[in-house]
CSV table of C-alpha atoms in Angstrom, one decimal:
chain,number,residue,atom,x,y,z
A,1,MET,CA,20.9,-37.0,-19.6
A,2,THR,CA,24.1,-38.3,-21.2
A,3,ASN,CA,26.9,-40.1,-19.5
A,4,PRO,CA,30.5,-38.8,-19.5
A,5,GLY,CA,31.5,-41.3,-22.1
A,6,ALA,CA,28.8,-40.5,-24.7
A,7,GLU,CA,29.7,-39.0,-27.9
A,8,ALA,CA,30.1,-35.2,-28.4
A,9,ASP,CA,27.4,-35.2,-31.0
A,10,ALA,CA,24.9,-37.2,-28.9
A,11,ARG,CA,21.2,-35.9,-29.3
A,12,LEU,CA,18.4,-36.0,-27.0
A,13,VAL,CA,15.5,-38.0,-28.5
A,14,LEU,CA,11.9,-37.0,-27.6
A,15,SER,CA,8.8,-39.0,-28.2
A,16,THR,CA,5.8,-37.5,-29.7
A,17,GLU,CA,3.8,-38.1,-26.6
A,18,SER,CA,6.3,-35.9,-24.6
A,19,ILE,CA,6.2,-33.1,-27.1
A,20,GLN,CA,2.4,-33.0,-27.1
A,21,TYR,CA,2.3,-33.0,-23.4
A,22,GLY,CA,4.7,-30.0,-23.1
A,23,ILE,CA,2.6,-28.1,-25.9
A,24,GLY,CA,-0.4,-28.9,-23.7
A,25,ILE,CA,1.1,-27.5,-20.5
A,26,LEU,CA,2.3,-24.4,-22.5
A,27,ASN,CA,-1.2,-23.8,-23.9
A,28,ALA,CA,-2.8,-24.1,-20.6
A,29,ILE,CA,-0.4,-21.4,-19.1
A,30,GLN,CA,-1.0,-19.2,-22.1
A,31,ASN,CA,-4.8,-19.5,-21.7
A,32,ASP,CA,-4.6,-18.9,-18.0
A,33,SER,CA,-2.7,-15.7,-18.5
A,34,LYS,CA,-5.0,-14.5,-21.3
A,35,SER,CA,-8.3,-15.4,-19.1
A,36,SER,CA,-6.8,-13.6,-16.2
A,37,LYS,CA,-5.9,-10.4,-18.3
A,38,LYS,CA,-9.5,-10.6,-19.7
A,39,SER,CA,-11.2,-11.2,-16.6
A,40,LEU,CA,-12.2,-7.7,-15.7
A,41,LYS,CA,-13.2,-7.0,-19.3
A,42,ASP,CA,-15.7,-9.9,-19.1
A,43,VAL,CA,-17.3,-9.0,-15.9
A,44,VAL,CA,-21.1,-8.3,-16.6
A,45,THR,CA,-22.2,-5.0,-14.8
A,46,GLU,CA,-25.8,-4.7,-13.7
A,47,ASN,CA,-25.9,-0.9,-13.9
A,48,GLU,CA,-24.1,2.3,-14.8
A,49,PHE,CA,-22.7,2.6,-11.1
A,50,GLU,CA,-20.8,-0.8,-11.4
A,51,LYS,CA,-19.7,0.1,-14.9
A,52,ARG,CA,-18.1,3.4,-13.8
A,53,LEU,CA,-16.6,1.9,-10.8
A,54,LEU,CA,-15.1,-1.2,-12.9
A,55,GLY,CA,-12.8,1.5,-14.6
A,56,ASP,CA,-11.2,2.2,-11.4
A,57,VAL,CA,-10.3,-1.5,-10.5
A,58,ILE,CA,-6.7,-2.2,-10.5
A,59,PRO,CA,-5.7,-5.9,-11.4
A,60,PRO,CA,-3.0,-7.3,-9.1
A,61,SER,CA,-0.5,-7.6,-12.0
A,62,ASP,CA,-0.7,-3.7,-12.4
A,63,ILE,CA,-0.1,-2.5,-8.8
A,64,GLY,CA,3.7,-3.4,-8.9
A,65,VAL,CA,4.2,-3.2,-5.1
A,66,THR,CA,5.2,-6.4,-3.1
A,67,PHE,CA,6.1,-6.8,0.6
A,68,ASP,CA,9.9,-6.8,-0.6
A,69,ASP,CA,9.5,-3.3,-1.5
A,70,ILE,CA,8.7,-2.4,2.0
A,71,GLY,CA,11.5,-2.2,4.4
A,72,ALA,CA,10.9,-2.9,8.1
A,73,LEU,CA,7.2,-3.4,9.4
A,74,GLU,CA,7.9,-7.2,9.8
A,75,ASN,CA,5.4,-7.7,12.5
A,76,VAL,CA,2.6,-5.9,10.4
A,77,LYS,CA,3.6,-7.8,7.2
A,78,ASP,CA,3.5,-11.1,9.2
A,79,THR,CA,0.2,-10.4,10.5
A,80,LEU,CA,-1.3,-9.4,7.1
A,81,LYS,CA,0.1,-12.6,5.6
A,82,GLU,CA,-1.5,-14.7,8.3
A,83,LEU,CA,-4.9,-12.9,7.9
A,84,VAL,CA,-5.0,-12.5,4.0
A,85,MET,CA,-2.6,-14.6,2.1
A,86,LEU,CA,-2.7,-17.7,4.3
A,87,PRO,CA,-6.4,-18.4,3.8
A,88,LEU,CA,-6.0,-18.0,-0.1
A,89,GLN,CA,-2.9,-20.1,-0.3
A,90,ARG,CA,-4.0,-23.0,2.2
A,91,PRO,CA,-7.8,-22.8,2.2
A,92,GLU,CA,-7.9,-26.5,3.5
A,93,LEU,CA,-6.6,-25.2,7.0
A,94,PHE,CA,-9.4,-22.8,7.3
A,95,CYS,CA,-12.6,-24.9,6.5
A,96,LYS,CA,-13.0,-26.7,9.7
A,97,GLY,CA,-15.6,-24.8,11.9
A,98,GLN,CA,-16.9,-21.5,11.6
A,99,LEU,CA,-14.2,-19.2,13.5
A,100,THR,CA,-11.3,-19.6,11.2
A,101,LYS,CA,-12.9,-18.0,8.2
A,102,PRO,CA,-11.0,-15.2,6.6
A,103,CYS,CA,-11.0,-11.6,8.3
A,104,LYS,CA,-13.4,-9.2,6.6
A,105,GLY,CA,-11.9,-6.0,7.9
A,106,ILE,CA,-8.4,-4.6,8.7
A,107,LEU,CA,-7.4,-1.3,9.9
A,108,LEU,CA,-3.9,0.3,9.4
A,109,PHE,CA,-3.5,3.5,11.6
A,110,GLY,CA,-0.5,5.3,12.5
A,111,PRO,CA,1.2,8.8,11.6
A,112,PRO,CA,1.6,9.8,8.0
A,113,GLY,CA,4.1,8.6,5.7
A,114,THR,CA,4.8,5.2,7.3
A,115,GLY,CA,3.7,3.1,4.6
A,116,LYS,CA,0.1,2.3,5.3
A,117,THR,CA,-0.9,2.6,1.5
A,118,MET,CA,2.1,0.7,0.3
A,119,LEU,CA,1.1,-2.2,2.8
A,120,ALA,CA,-2.5,-2.2,1.2
A,121,LYS,CA,-1.0,-2.3,-2.3
A,122,ALA,CA,1.4,-5.2,-1.3
A,123,VAL,CA,-1.6,-7.1,0.1
A,124,ALA,CA,-3.5,-7.0,-2.9
A,125,THR,CA,-0.4,-7.9,-5.2
A,126,GLU,CA,0.6,-10.7,-3.0
A,127,ALA,CA,-2.9,-12.1,-2.5
A,128,GLY,CA,-3.7,-11.8,-6.3
A,129,ALA,CA,-6.7,-9.8,-5.6
A,130,ASN,CA,-8.2,-6.9,-7.5
A,131,PHE,CA,-7.7,-3.6,-6.0
A,132,ILE,CA,-10.6,-1.1,-5.6
A,133,ASN,CA,-9.5,2.2,-4.4
A,134,ILE,CA,-12.5,4.0,-2.8
A,135,SER,CA,-12.6,7.7,-2.2
A,136,MET,CA,-15.3,10.2,-1.7
A,137,SER,CA,-15.1,11.6,-5.3
A,138,SER,CA,-15.8,7.9,-6.7
A,139,ILE,CA,-18.9,7.5,-4.6
A,140,THR,CA,-20.4,10.7,-4.3
A,141,SER,CA,-23.0,12.5,-6.6
A,142,LYS,CA,-24.7,15.9,-7.0
A,143,TRP,CA,-28.0,13.7,-7.3
A,144,PHE,CA,-29.7,12.8,-4.2
A,145,GLY,CA,-29.7,9.1,-3.4
A,146,GLU,CA,-27.1,8.2,-6.0
A,147,GLY,CA,-24.3,8.0,-3.3
A,148,GLU,CA,-25.9,5.0,-1.7
A,149,LYS,CA,-26.3,3.4,-5.1
A,150,TYR,CA,-22.6,3.9,-5.7
A,151,VAL,CA,-21.9,2.3,-2.4
A,152,LYS,CA,-24.0,-0.7,-3.1
A,153,ALA,CA,-22.2,-1.1,-6.5
A,154,VAL,CA,-18.8,-1.2,-4.6
A,155,PHE,CA,-19.7,-4.2,-2.9
A,156,SER,CA,-21.8,-6.1,-5.5
A,157,LEU,CA,-18.7,-5.4,-8.0
A,158,ALA,CA,-16.2,-6.6,-5.4
A,159,SER,CA,-18.2,-9.8,-5.0
A,160,LYS,CA,-18.2,-10.5,-8.9
A,161,ILE,CA,-14.5,-10.0,-9.1
A,162,ALA,CA,-13.4,-11.7,-5.9
A,163,PRO,CA,-10.9,-12.1,-4.6
A,164,SER,CA,-10.8,-8.3,-4.1
A,165,VAL,CA,-9.7,-5.8,-1.6
A,166,ILE,CA,-11.7,-2.6,-1.0
A,167,PHE,CA,-9.3,0.0,0.0
A,168,VAL,CA,-10.5,3.1,1.7
A,169,ASP,CA,-7.6,5.5,2.6
A,170,GLU,CA,-8.2,8.3,4.9
A,171,VAL,CA,-11.3,6.4,6.1
A,172,ASP,CA,-12.0,8.9,8.8
A,173,SER,CA,-13.1,11.4,6.2
A,174,MET,CA,-15.6,8.9,4.7
A,175,LEU,CA,-16.8,7.0,7.7
A,176,GLY,CA,-16.3,9.4,10.6
A,177,ARG,CA,-18.7,9.7,13.7
A,178,ARG,CA,-22.4,10.0,12.7
A,179,GLU,CA,-23.3,12.4,15.5
A,180,ASN,CA,-21.3,15.1,14.1
A,181,PRO,CA,-23.7,18.1,14.2
A,182,GLY,CA,-22.7,19.8,10.8
A,183,GLU,CA,-22.9,16.5,8.7
A,184,HIS,CA,-25.1,16.4,6.0
A,185,GLU,CA,-28.1,14.0,5.9
A,186,ALA,CA,-26.9,12.6,2.6
A,187,MET,CA,-23.6,11.7,4.0
A,188,ARG,CA,-25.1,10.0,7.1
A,189,LYS,CA,-27.2,7.8,4.8
A,190,MET,CA,-24.3,7.0,2.6
A,191,LYS,CA,-22.4,5.7,5.8
A,192,ASN,CA,-25.5,3.6,6.9
A,193,GLU,CA,-25.6,2.1,3.4
A,194,PHE,CA,-21.8,1.4,3.5
A,195,MET,CA,-22.2,-0.6,6.7
A,196,VAL,CA,-25.4,-2.4,5.8
A,197,ASN,CA,-23.4,-3.7,2.6
A,198,TRP,CA,-20.3,-4.3,4.6
A,199,ASP,CA,-21.8,-6.4,7.2
A,200,GLY,CA,-25.5,-6.8,6.7
A,201,LEU,CA,-28.0,-9.5,5.7
A,202,ARG,CA,-26.8,-9.7,2.2
A,203,THR,CA,-23.2,-10.3,3.1
A,204,LYS,CA,-21.9,-13.8,2.6
A,205,ASP,CA,-19.1,-15.2,4.6
A,206,THR,CA,-17.7,-17.2,1.7
A,207,GLU,CA,-17.1,-14.2,-0.4
A,208,ARG,CA,-13.5,-13.2,-0.5
A,209,VAL,CA,-13.7,-9.6,-0.1
A,210,LEU,CA,-11.6,-7.6,2.3
A,211,VAL,CA,-12.1,-4.2,3.3
A,212,LEU,CA,-8.7,-2.6,4.1
A,213,ALA,CA,-8.8,1.1,5.6
A,214,ALA,CA,-6.0,3.3,6.5
A,215,THR,CA,-6.2,6.5,8.5
A,216,ASN,CA,-4.1,9.0,10.7
A,217,ARG,CA,-6.9,9.6,12.8
A,218,PRO,CA,-8.6,6.6,14.0
A,219,PHE,CA,-10.2,8.1,17.0
A,220,ASP,CA,-12.4,10.1,14.6
A,221,LEU,CA,-14.0,6.8,13.3
A,222,ASP,CA,-17.6,5.9,14.1
A,223,GLU,CA,-17.9,3.0,16.6
A,224,ALA,CA,-19.9,0.8,14.2
A,225,VAL,CA,-16.9,1.2,11.8
A,226,ILE,CA,-14.3,0.1,14.5
A,227,ARG,CA,-16.6,-3.0,15.2
A,228,ARG,CA,-16.4,-4.0,11.6
A,229,LEU,CA,-12.6,-3.8,11.6
A,230,PRO,CA,-11.7,-6.4,14.0
A,231,ARG,CA,-8.1,-6.4,13.4
A,232,ARG,CA,-6.4,-3.0,14.0
A,233,LEU,CA,-2.6,-2.7,13.3
A,234,MET,CA,-0.6,0.2,14.2
A,235,VAL,CA,2.0,1.3,11.7
A,236,ASN,CA,4.5,3.3,13.8
A,237,LEU,CA,7.4,5.4,13.0
A,238,PRO,CA,10.5,3.0,12.5
A,239,ASP,CA,13.3,2.8,15.0
A,240,ALA,CA,17.1,3.1,13.9
A,241,ALA,CA,17.2,-0.8,12.9
A,242,ASN,CA,14.1,-0.6,10.7
A,243,ARG,CA,15.3,2.8,9.2
A,244,ALA,CA,18.5,1.1,8.2
A,245,LYS,CA,16.4,-1.7,6.5
A,246,ILE,CA,14.1,1.1,4.8
A,247,LEU,CA,17.3,2.8,3.5
A,248,ARG,CA,18.6,-0.4,2.0
A,249,VAL,CA,15.3,-1.0,0.2
A,250,ILE,CA,15.2,2.6,-1.2
A,251,LEU,CA,19.0,2.6,-2.1
A,252,ALA,CA,19.0,-0.9,-3.5
A,253,LYS,CA,19.5,0.3,-7.2
A,254,GLU,CA,21.7,3.4,-6.5
A,255,ASP,CA,25.3,3.8,-7.0
A,256,LEU,CA,26.8,4.2,-3.4
A,257,SER,CA,30.4,4.9,-2.7
A,258,PRO,CA,32.3,2.3,-0.4
A,259,GLY,CA,32.4,4.7,2.5
A,260,VAL,CA,28.5,5.1,2.8
A,261,ASP,CA,27.6,3.7,6.1
A,262,LEU,CA,23.5,3.3,6.4
A,263,ASP,CA,23.5,2.5,9.9
A,264,SER,CA,25.0,5.8,10.6
A,265,VAL,CA,22.6,7.5,8.4
A,266,ALA,CA,19.7,5.5,10.3
A,267,SER,CA,21.0,6.8,13.6
A,268,MET,CA,21.0,10.6,12.6
A,269,THR,CA,17.5,10.3,11.3
A,270,ASP,CA,15.7,9.9,14.5
A,271,GLY,CA,12.0,10.3,14.3
A,272,TYR,CA,11.9,10.1,10.4
A,273,SER,CA,9.1,8.0,8.7
A,274,GLY,CA,9.6,6.0,5.6
A,275,SER,CA,8.3,8.8,3.6
A,276,ASP,CA,10.8,11.2,5.1
A,277,LEU,CA,13.8,8.8,4.4
A,278,LYS,CA,12.6,8.5,0.8
A,279,ASN,CA,12.8,12.4,0.5
A,280,LEU,CA,16.3,12.5,2.3
A,281,CYS,CA,17.6,10.1,-0.4
A,282,VAL,CA,16.1,12.0,-3.2
A,283,THR,CA,17.6,15.3,-1.9
A,284,ALA,CA,21.0,13.5,-1.6
A,285,ALA,CA,20.8,12.0,-5.1
A,286,HIS,CA,20.4,15.5,-6.5
A,287,ARG,CA,23.6,16.9,-5.2
A,288,PRO,CA,25.9,15.0,-7.7
A,289,ILE,CA,23.7,16.2,-10.5
A,290,ARG,CA,23.9,19.8,-9.3
A,291,GLU,CA,27.7,19.5,-9.0
A,292,ILE,CA,27.7,18.4,-12.7
A,293,LEU,CA,25.6,21.3,-13.8
A,294,GLU,CA,27.7,23.9,-11.9
A,295,LYS,CA,30.9,22.4,-13.5
A,296,GLU,CA,29.3,22.6,-17.0
A,297,LYS,CA,28.4,26.2,-16.5
A,298,LYS,CA,32.0,27.2,-15.4
A,299,ASP,CA,33.4,25.2,-18.2
A,300,ARG,CA,31.1,26.8,-20.6
A,301,GLU,CA,31.8,30.3,-19.4
A,302,ALA,CA,35.6,29.6,-19.6
A,303,ALA,CA,35.2,28.5,-23.1
A,304,LEU,CA,33.4,31.5,-24.2
A,305,ALA,CA,35.9,33.7,-22.6
A,306,GLU,CA,38.8,32.1,-24.6
A,307,GLY,CA,36.9,31.9,-27.6
A,308,ARG,CA,36.8,28.1,-27.8
A,309,PRO,CA,33.7,26.0,-28.6
A,310,PRO,CA,31.7,25.0,-25.6
A,311,PRO,CA,32.5,21.4,-24.2
A,312,ALA,CA,30.2,18.7,-24.7
A,313,LEU,CA,27.4,18.1,-22.0
A,314,SER,CA,27.8,15.4,-19.5
A,315,GLY,CA,25.8,12.1,-19.3
A,316,SER,CA,24.6,9.6,-16.7
A,317,ALA,CA,28.1,7.9,-16.7
A,318,ASP,CA,29.8,11.1,-15.4
A,319,ILE,CA,27.4,11.2,-12.2
A,320,ARG,CA,29.6,10.3,-9.3
A,321,PRO,CA,28.4,7.7,-6.6
A,322,LEU,CA,26.6,9.0,-3.5
A,323,ASN,CA,28.8,9.5,-0.5
A,324,MET,CA,28.3,10.5,3.1
A,325,GLU,CA,28.6,14.1,2.6
A,326,ASP,CA,25.5,13.8,0.2
A,327,PHE,CA,23.3,12.3,3.0
A,328,LYS,CA,24.7,15.0,5.6
A,329,PHE,CA,23.8,17.7,3.1
A,330,ALA,CA,20.4,16.3,2.6
A,331,HIS,CA,19.9,15.7,6.3
A,332,ASP,CA,20.3,19.6,6.9
A,333,ARG,CA,17.5,20.4,4.5
A,334,VAL,CA,15.1,17.3,5.2
A,335,CYS,CA,13.6,17.1,8.6
A,336,ALA,CA,11.0,14.8,10.1
A,337,SER,CA,7.5,15.5,9.1
A,338,VAL,CA,6.1,14.0,12.3
A,339,SER,CA,6.9,15.0,15.8
A,340,SER,CA,7.1,11.9,18.3
A,341,GLU,CA,5.8,14.3,20.9
A,342,SER,CA,3.1,15.9,19.0
A,343,ILE,CA,-0.7,15.6,20.4
A,344,ASN,CA,-1.6,13.5,17.5
A,345,MET,CA,1.1,10.8,18.1
A,346,THR,CA,0.0,10.9,21.9
A,347,GLU,CA,-3.5,10.2,20.7
A,348,LEU,CA,-2.5,7.5,18.4
A,349,LEU,CA,-0.6,5.6,21.0
A,350,GLN,CA,-3.5,5.9,23.4
A,351,TRP,CA,-5.9,4.8,20.9
A,352,ASN,CA,-3.6,1.7,20.2
A,353,GLU,CA,-3.4,0.9,24.0
A,354,LEU,CA,-7.3,0.8,24.0
A,355,TYR,CA,-8.3,-0.7,20.5
A,356,GLY,CA,-5.2,-1.8,18.8
A,357,GLU,CA,-3.4,-5.1,18.5
A,358,GLY,CA,-1.2,-5.7,21.3
A,359,GLY,CA,-2.7,-3.0,23.5
A,360,SER,CA,-2.9,-3.2,27.2
A,361,ARG,CA,-6.6,-2.3,27.3
A,362,ARG,CA,-6.1,0.1,30.1
A,363,LYS,CA,-9.5,1.8,30.5
A,364,LYS,CA,-8.2,5.4,30.7
A,365,SER,CA,-9.8,8.3,29.1
A,366,LEU,CA,-8.3,9.7,26.0
A,367,SER,CA,-7.0,13.1,25.7
A,368,TYR,CA,-9.5,14.3,22.9
A,369,PHE,CA,-12.4,13.8,25.4
A,370,MET,CA,-10.8,15.8,28.1
């Protein structure tokens, strides 16, 4: 650093040792980035089941969703950070004793469209974990007994590429109650294999493998699955303040006129989920484009009638900013997809009281048993 009295053409002199030290740091960073990109390709698979599942693994750099992309849900995000990210970032705080080891299973439940899948993606991104999205199509087979081998391969592969998140969306369809009379025997065996590998004799406490499940119907889950998901977080419909936060995230990169009041938009969208708010904003954003298309059609018809050449087409610079009329127009066409008074919502709230985090544990019978 030069002092104010130094000459204007003074130059910074670096020693050879400083330059070599800088080159060494740069090479280390580049090697780390290359090794992280090649890590999935370098995984040695034991069988064809692991090899097929490896193609569905998503590295954290390719997910592209962070907690900043999710408006609201602050309590749920804070809990997920404490359970997942903190043990990875500060392992020295979680090595004393046996009770502070990382959580092995988390359930996100709530009505549709509230951001459960986005939360799962953000957890994998922020934790730097590989994301394995499991569905029925990826672990079922027409050959008897192969479903169990696919399930075993899921956990053996997750252990090899740890830290990893095994995400099971709509978990009730895969791990529902085993006493269902219409269920096929092969499906029941696959569920048993899933639970054995998840929390069985071969499971190691030191493995950084998290099973993250999401469902709209937690009351259809098998009791053994609920036991393996010790932390159960309800992702509920947002209130007015949280709807305003969601709208600000959705509209962060949009061109808004000064008269747009997002708090007013939030107050008129009572009962809307995050997905409904996204649909509302998309509908509002199409209105200026529709106006341009109608204007172009009128101008073209007028030019043809007068014998003039048709005018040039409009571009993105001609699209006006969104105003409150656009949101009112969209509100008349996009309604809430979930009723806060529906039977499903009542059952979700009752299940949360009994099994969810923060529930009062009142021992009352649930409506679907009545």
